[in-house]
PDB file of C-alpha atoms in Angstrom:
ATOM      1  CA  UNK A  29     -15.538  11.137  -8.937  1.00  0.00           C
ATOM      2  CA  UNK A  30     -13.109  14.029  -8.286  1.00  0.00           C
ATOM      3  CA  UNK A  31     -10.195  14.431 -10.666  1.00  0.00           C
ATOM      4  CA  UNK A  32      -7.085  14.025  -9.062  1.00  0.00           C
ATOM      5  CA  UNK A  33      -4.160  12.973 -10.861  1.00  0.00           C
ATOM      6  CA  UNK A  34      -0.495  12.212  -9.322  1.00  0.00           C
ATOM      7  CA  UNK A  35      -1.586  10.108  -6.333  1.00  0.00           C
ATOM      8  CA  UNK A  36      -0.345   6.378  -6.041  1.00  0.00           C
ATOM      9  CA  UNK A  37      -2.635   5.426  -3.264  1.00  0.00           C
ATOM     10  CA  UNK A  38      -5.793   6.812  -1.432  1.00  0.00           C
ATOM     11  CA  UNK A  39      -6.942   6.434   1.882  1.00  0.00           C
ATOM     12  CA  UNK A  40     -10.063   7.117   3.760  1.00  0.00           C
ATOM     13  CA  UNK A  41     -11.782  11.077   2.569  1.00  0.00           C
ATOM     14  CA  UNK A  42     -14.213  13.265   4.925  1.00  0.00           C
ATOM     15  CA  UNK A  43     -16.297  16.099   3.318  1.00  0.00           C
ATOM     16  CA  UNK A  44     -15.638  19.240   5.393  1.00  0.00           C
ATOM     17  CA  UNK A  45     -19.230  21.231   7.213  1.00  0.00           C
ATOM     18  CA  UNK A  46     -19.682  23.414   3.997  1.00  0.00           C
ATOM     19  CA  UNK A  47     -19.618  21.176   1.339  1.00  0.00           C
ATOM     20  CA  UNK A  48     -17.109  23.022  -0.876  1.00  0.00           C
ATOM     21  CA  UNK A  49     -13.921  21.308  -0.032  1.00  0.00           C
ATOM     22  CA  UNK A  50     -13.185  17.601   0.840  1.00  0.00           C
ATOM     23  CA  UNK A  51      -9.980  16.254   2.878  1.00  0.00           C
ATOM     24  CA  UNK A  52      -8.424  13.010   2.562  1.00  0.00           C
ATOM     25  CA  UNK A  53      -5.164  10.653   2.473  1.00  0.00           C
ATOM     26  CA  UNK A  54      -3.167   9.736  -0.560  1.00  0.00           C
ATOM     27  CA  UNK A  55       0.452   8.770  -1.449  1.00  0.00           C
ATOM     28  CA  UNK A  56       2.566  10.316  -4.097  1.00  0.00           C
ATOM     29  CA  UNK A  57       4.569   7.967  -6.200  1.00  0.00           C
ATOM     30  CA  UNK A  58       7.761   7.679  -4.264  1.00  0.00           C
ATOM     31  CA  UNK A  59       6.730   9.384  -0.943  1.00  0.00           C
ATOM     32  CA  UNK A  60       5.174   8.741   2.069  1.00  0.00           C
ATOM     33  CA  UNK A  61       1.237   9.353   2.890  1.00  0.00           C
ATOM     34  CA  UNK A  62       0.127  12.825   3.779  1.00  0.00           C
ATOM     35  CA  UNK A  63      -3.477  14.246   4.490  1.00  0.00           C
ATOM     36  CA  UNK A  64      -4.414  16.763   1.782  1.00  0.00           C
ATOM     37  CA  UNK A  65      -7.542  19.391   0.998  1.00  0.00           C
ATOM     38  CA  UNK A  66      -9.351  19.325  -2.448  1.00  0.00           C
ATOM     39  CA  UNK A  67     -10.921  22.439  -2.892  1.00  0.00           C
ATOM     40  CA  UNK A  68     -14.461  21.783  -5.296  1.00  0.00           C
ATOM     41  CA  UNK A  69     -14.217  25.213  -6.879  1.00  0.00           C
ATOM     42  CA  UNK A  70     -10.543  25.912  -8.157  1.00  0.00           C
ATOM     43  CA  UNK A  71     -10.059  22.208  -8.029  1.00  0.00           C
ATOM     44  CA  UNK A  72      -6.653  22.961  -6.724  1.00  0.00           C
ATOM     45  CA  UNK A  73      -5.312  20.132  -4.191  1.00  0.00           C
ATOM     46  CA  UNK A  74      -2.637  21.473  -1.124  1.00  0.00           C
ATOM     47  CA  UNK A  75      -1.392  19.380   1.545  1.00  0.00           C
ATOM     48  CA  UNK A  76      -2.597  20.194   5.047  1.00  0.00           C
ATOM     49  CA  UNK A  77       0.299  17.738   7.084  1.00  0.00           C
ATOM     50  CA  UNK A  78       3.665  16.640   6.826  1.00  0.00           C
ATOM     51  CA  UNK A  79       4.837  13.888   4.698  1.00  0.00           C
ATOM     52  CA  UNK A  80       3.877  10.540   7.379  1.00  0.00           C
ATOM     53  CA  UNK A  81       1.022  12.416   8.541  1.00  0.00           C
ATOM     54  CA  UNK A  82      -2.238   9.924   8.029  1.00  0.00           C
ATOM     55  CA  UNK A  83      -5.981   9.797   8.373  1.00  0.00           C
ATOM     56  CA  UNK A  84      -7.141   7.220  10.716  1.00  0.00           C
ATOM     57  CA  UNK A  85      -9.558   4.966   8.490  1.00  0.00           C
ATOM     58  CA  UNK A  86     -11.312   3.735  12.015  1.00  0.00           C
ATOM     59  CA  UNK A  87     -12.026   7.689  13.374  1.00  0.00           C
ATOM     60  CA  UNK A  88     -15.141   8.955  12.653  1.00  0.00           C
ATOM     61  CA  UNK A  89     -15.593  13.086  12.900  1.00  0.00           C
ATOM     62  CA  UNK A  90     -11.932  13.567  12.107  1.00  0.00           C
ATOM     63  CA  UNK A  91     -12.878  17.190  11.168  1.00  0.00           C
ATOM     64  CA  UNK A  92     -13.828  19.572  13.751  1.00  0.00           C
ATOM     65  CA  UNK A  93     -17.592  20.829  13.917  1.00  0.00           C
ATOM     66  CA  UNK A  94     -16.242  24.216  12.968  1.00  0.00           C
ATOM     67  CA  UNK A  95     -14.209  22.458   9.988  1.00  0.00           C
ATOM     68  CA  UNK A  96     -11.401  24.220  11.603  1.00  0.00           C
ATOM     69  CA  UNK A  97      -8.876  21.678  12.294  1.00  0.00           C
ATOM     70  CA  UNK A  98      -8.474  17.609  11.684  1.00  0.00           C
ATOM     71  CA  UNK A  99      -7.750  14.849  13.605  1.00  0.00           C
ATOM     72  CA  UNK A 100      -4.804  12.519  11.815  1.00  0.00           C
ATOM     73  CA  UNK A 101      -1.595  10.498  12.331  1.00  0.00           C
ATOM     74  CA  UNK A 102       1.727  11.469  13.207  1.00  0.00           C
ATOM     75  CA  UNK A 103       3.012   7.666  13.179  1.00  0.00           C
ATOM     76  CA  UNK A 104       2.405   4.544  14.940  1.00  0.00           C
ATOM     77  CA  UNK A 105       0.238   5.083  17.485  1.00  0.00           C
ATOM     78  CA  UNK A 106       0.500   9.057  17.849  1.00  0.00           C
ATOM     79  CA  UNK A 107      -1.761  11.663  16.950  1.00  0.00           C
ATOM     80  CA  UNK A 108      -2.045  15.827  16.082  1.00  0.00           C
ATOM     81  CA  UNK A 109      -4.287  18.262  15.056  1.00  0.00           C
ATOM     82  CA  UNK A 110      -3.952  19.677  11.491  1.00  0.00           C
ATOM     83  CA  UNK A 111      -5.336  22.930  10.720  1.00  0.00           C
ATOM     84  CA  UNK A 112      -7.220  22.607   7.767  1.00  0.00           C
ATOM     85  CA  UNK A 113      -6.855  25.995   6.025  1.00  0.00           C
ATOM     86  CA  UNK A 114      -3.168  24.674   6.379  1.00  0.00           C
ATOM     87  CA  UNK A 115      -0.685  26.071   9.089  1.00  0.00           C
ATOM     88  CA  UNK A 116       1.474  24.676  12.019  1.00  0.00           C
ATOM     89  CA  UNK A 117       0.253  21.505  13.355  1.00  0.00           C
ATOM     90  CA  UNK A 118      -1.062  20.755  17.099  1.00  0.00           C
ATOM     91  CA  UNK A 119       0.096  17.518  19.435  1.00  0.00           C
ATOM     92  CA  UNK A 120      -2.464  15.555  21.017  1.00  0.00           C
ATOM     93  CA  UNK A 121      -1.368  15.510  24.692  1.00  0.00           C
ATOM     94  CA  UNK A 122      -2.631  13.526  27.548  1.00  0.00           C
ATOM     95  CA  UNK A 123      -3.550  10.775  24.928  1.00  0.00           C
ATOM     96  CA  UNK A 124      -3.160   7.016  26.586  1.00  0.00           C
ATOM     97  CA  UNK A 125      -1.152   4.183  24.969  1.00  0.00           C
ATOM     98  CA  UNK A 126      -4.272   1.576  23.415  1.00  0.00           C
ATOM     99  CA  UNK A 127      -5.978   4.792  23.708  1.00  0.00           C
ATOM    100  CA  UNK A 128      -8.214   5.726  20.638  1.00  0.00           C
ATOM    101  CA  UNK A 129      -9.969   8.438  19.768  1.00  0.00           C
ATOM    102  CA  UNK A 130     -13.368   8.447  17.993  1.00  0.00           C
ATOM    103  CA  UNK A 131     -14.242  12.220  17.118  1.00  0.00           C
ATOM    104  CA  UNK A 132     -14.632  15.945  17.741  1.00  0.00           C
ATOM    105  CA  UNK A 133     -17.197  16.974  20.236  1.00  0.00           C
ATOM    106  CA  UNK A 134     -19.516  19.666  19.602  1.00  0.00           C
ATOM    107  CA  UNK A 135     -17.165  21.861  21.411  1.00  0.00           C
ATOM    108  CA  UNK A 136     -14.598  22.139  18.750  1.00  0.00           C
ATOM    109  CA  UNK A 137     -11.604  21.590  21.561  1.00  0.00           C
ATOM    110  CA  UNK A 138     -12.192  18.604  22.961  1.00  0.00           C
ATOM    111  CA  UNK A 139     -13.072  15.055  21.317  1.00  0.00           C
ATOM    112  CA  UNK A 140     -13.711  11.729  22.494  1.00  0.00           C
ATOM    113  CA  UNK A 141     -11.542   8.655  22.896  1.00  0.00           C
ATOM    114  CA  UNK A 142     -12.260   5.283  23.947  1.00  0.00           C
ATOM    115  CA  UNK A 143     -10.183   2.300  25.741  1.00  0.00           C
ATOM    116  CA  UNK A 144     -11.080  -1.089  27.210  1.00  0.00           C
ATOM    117  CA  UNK A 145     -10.795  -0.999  30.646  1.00  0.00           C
ATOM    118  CA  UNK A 146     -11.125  -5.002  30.839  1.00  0.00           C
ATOM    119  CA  UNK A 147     -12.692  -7.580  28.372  1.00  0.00           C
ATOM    120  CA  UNK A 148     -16.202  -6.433  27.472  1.00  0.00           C
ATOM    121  CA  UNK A 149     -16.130  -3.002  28.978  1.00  0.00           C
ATOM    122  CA  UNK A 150     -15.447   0.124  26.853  1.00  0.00           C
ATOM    123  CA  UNK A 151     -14.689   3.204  28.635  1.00  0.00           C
ATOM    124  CA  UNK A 152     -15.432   6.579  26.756  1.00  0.00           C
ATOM    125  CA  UNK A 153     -13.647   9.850  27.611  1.00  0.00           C
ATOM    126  CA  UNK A 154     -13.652  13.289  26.940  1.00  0.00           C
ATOM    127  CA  UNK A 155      -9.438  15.038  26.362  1.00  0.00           C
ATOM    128  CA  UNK A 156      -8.542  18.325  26.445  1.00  0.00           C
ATOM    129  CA  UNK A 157      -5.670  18.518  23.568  1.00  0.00           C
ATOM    130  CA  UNK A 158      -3.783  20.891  24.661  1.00  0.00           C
ATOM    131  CA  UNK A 159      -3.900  20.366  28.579  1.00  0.00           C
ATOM    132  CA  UNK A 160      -4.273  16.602  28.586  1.00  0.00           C
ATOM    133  CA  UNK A 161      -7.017  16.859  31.115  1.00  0.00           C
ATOM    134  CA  UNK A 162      -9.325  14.126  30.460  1.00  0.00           C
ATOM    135  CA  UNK A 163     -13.038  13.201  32.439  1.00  0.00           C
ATOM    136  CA  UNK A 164     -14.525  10.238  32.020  1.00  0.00           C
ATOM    137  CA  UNK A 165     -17.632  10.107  29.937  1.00  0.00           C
ATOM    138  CA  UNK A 166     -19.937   6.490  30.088  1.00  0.00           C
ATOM    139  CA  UNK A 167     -18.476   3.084  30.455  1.00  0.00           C
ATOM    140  CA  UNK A 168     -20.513   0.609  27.893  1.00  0.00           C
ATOM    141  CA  UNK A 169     -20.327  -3.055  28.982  1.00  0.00           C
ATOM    142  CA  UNK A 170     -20.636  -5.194  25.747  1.00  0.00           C
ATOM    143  CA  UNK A 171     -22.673  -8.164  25.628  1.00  0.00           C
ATOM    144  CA  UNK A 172     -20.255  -9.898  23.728  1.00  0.00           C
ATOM    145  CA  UNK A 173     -18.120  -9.840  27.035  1.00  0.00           C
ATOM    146  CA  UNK A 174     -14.321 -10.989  25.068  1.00  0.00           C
ATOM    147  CA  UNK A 175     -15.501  -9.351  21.700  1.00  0.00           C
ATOM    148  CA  UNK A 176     -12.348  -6.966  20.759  1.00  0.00           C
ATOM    149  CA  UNK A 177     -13.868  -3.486  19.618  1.00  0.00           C
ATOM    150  CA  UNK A 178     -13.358  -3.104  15.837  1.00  0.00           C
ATOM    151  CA  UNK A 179     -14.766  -0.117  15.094  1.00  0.00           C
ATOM    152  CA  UNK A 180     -16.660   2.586  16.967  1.00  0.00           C
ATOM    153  CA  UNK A 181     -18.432   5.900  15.618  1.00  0.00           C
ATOM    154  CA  UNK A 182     -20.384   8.398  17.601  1.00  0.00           C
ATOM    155  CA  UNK A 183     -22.256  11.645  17.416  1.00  0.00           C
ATOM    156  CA  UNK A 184     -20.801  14.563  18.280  1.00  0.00           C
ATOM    157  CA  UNK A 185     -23.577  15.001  21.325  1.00  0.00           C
ATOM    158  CA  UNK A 186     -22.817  11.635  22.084  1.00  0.00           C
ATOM    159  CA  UNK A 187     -27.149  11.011  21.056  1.00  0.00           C
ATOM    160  CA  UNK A 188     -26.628   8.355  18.800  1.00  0.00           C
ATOM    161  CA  UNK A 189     -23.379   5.601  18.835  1.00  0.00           C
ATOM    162  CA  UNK A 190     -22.644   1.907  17.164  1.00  0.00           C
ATOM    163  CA  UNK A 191     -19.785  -0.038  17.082  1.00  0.00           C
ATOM    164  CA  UNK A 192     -18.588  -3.164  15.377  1.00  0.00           C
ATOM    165  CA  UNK A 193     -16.739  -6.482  17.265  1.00  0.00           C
ATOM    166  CA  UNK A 194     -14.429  -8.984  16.426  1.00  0.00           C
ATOM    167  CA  UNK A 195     -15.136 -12.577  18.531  1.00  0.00           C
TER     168      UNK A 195
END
């Protein structure tokens, strides 16, 4: 267990690449979530977003390969980028209402999202942050063909990918 005191709630965590610091959600008693960085060797915790900034619980690879920057909430529905080492945050642009996005790619500037082009078909994509640009990616027909996606998790070279449905 790590030993942080002063939070009312947690929310999901994600080890960063080097093992020596860990990132997560949490609430402080009378404020609104934010996504904050424990470091392992001064044991000092610093908040890395706004106050209503969140980490997606369903987004795998929220942290970029280079453990530069992190994926999270802004509010319902949007997203940014959140540099880790703390700093200004990034907007997502070009990102598509019921448009989700599942990780990083081994690029470190682009990541992968996912939407359901019809019942049983799930249509993966590769976005460009900052420009918006976007190319699709694979399209997966599901063999459950009404199952609603629950949850979906990928590699970051796309080698290996699961996903979970709701009937």
């Amino acid at each position: 267990s790590l030993p942080m005191r002063g939070f009312e709630q947690f929310f999901d965590g994600e080890w960063l690449r080097d093992g020596k610091a860990f990132v997560f959600g949490a609430r402080e008693p009378g404020k609104r979530r934010r996504i904050y960085r424990f470091d392992l060797a001064t044991g000092k915790v610093e908040p890395i977003g706004p106050e209503g900034a969140g980490f997606p619980p369903a987004l795998t690879g929220r942290v970029s390969p280079d453990g530069r920057w992190l994926l999270g909430t802004t509010g319902p529905g949007g997203f940014g980028r959140y540099p880790v080492a703390g700093g200004v945050p990034r907007p997502v642009v070009g990102l598509q209402p019921l448009e989700r996005p599942i990780r990083w790619s081994a690029d470190n500037r682009t990541f992968f999202t996912r939407t359901m082009t019809d019942p049983g078909t799930l249509k993966i994509w590769r976005l460009d942050p900052d420009t918006g640009r976007r190319t699709p990616v694979e399209e997966i027909r599901l063999a459950e063909g009404g199952a609603a996606v629950e949850q979906f998790v990928m590699t970051a070279d796309r080698s290996a990918i699961a996903h979970m449905i709701r009937r």
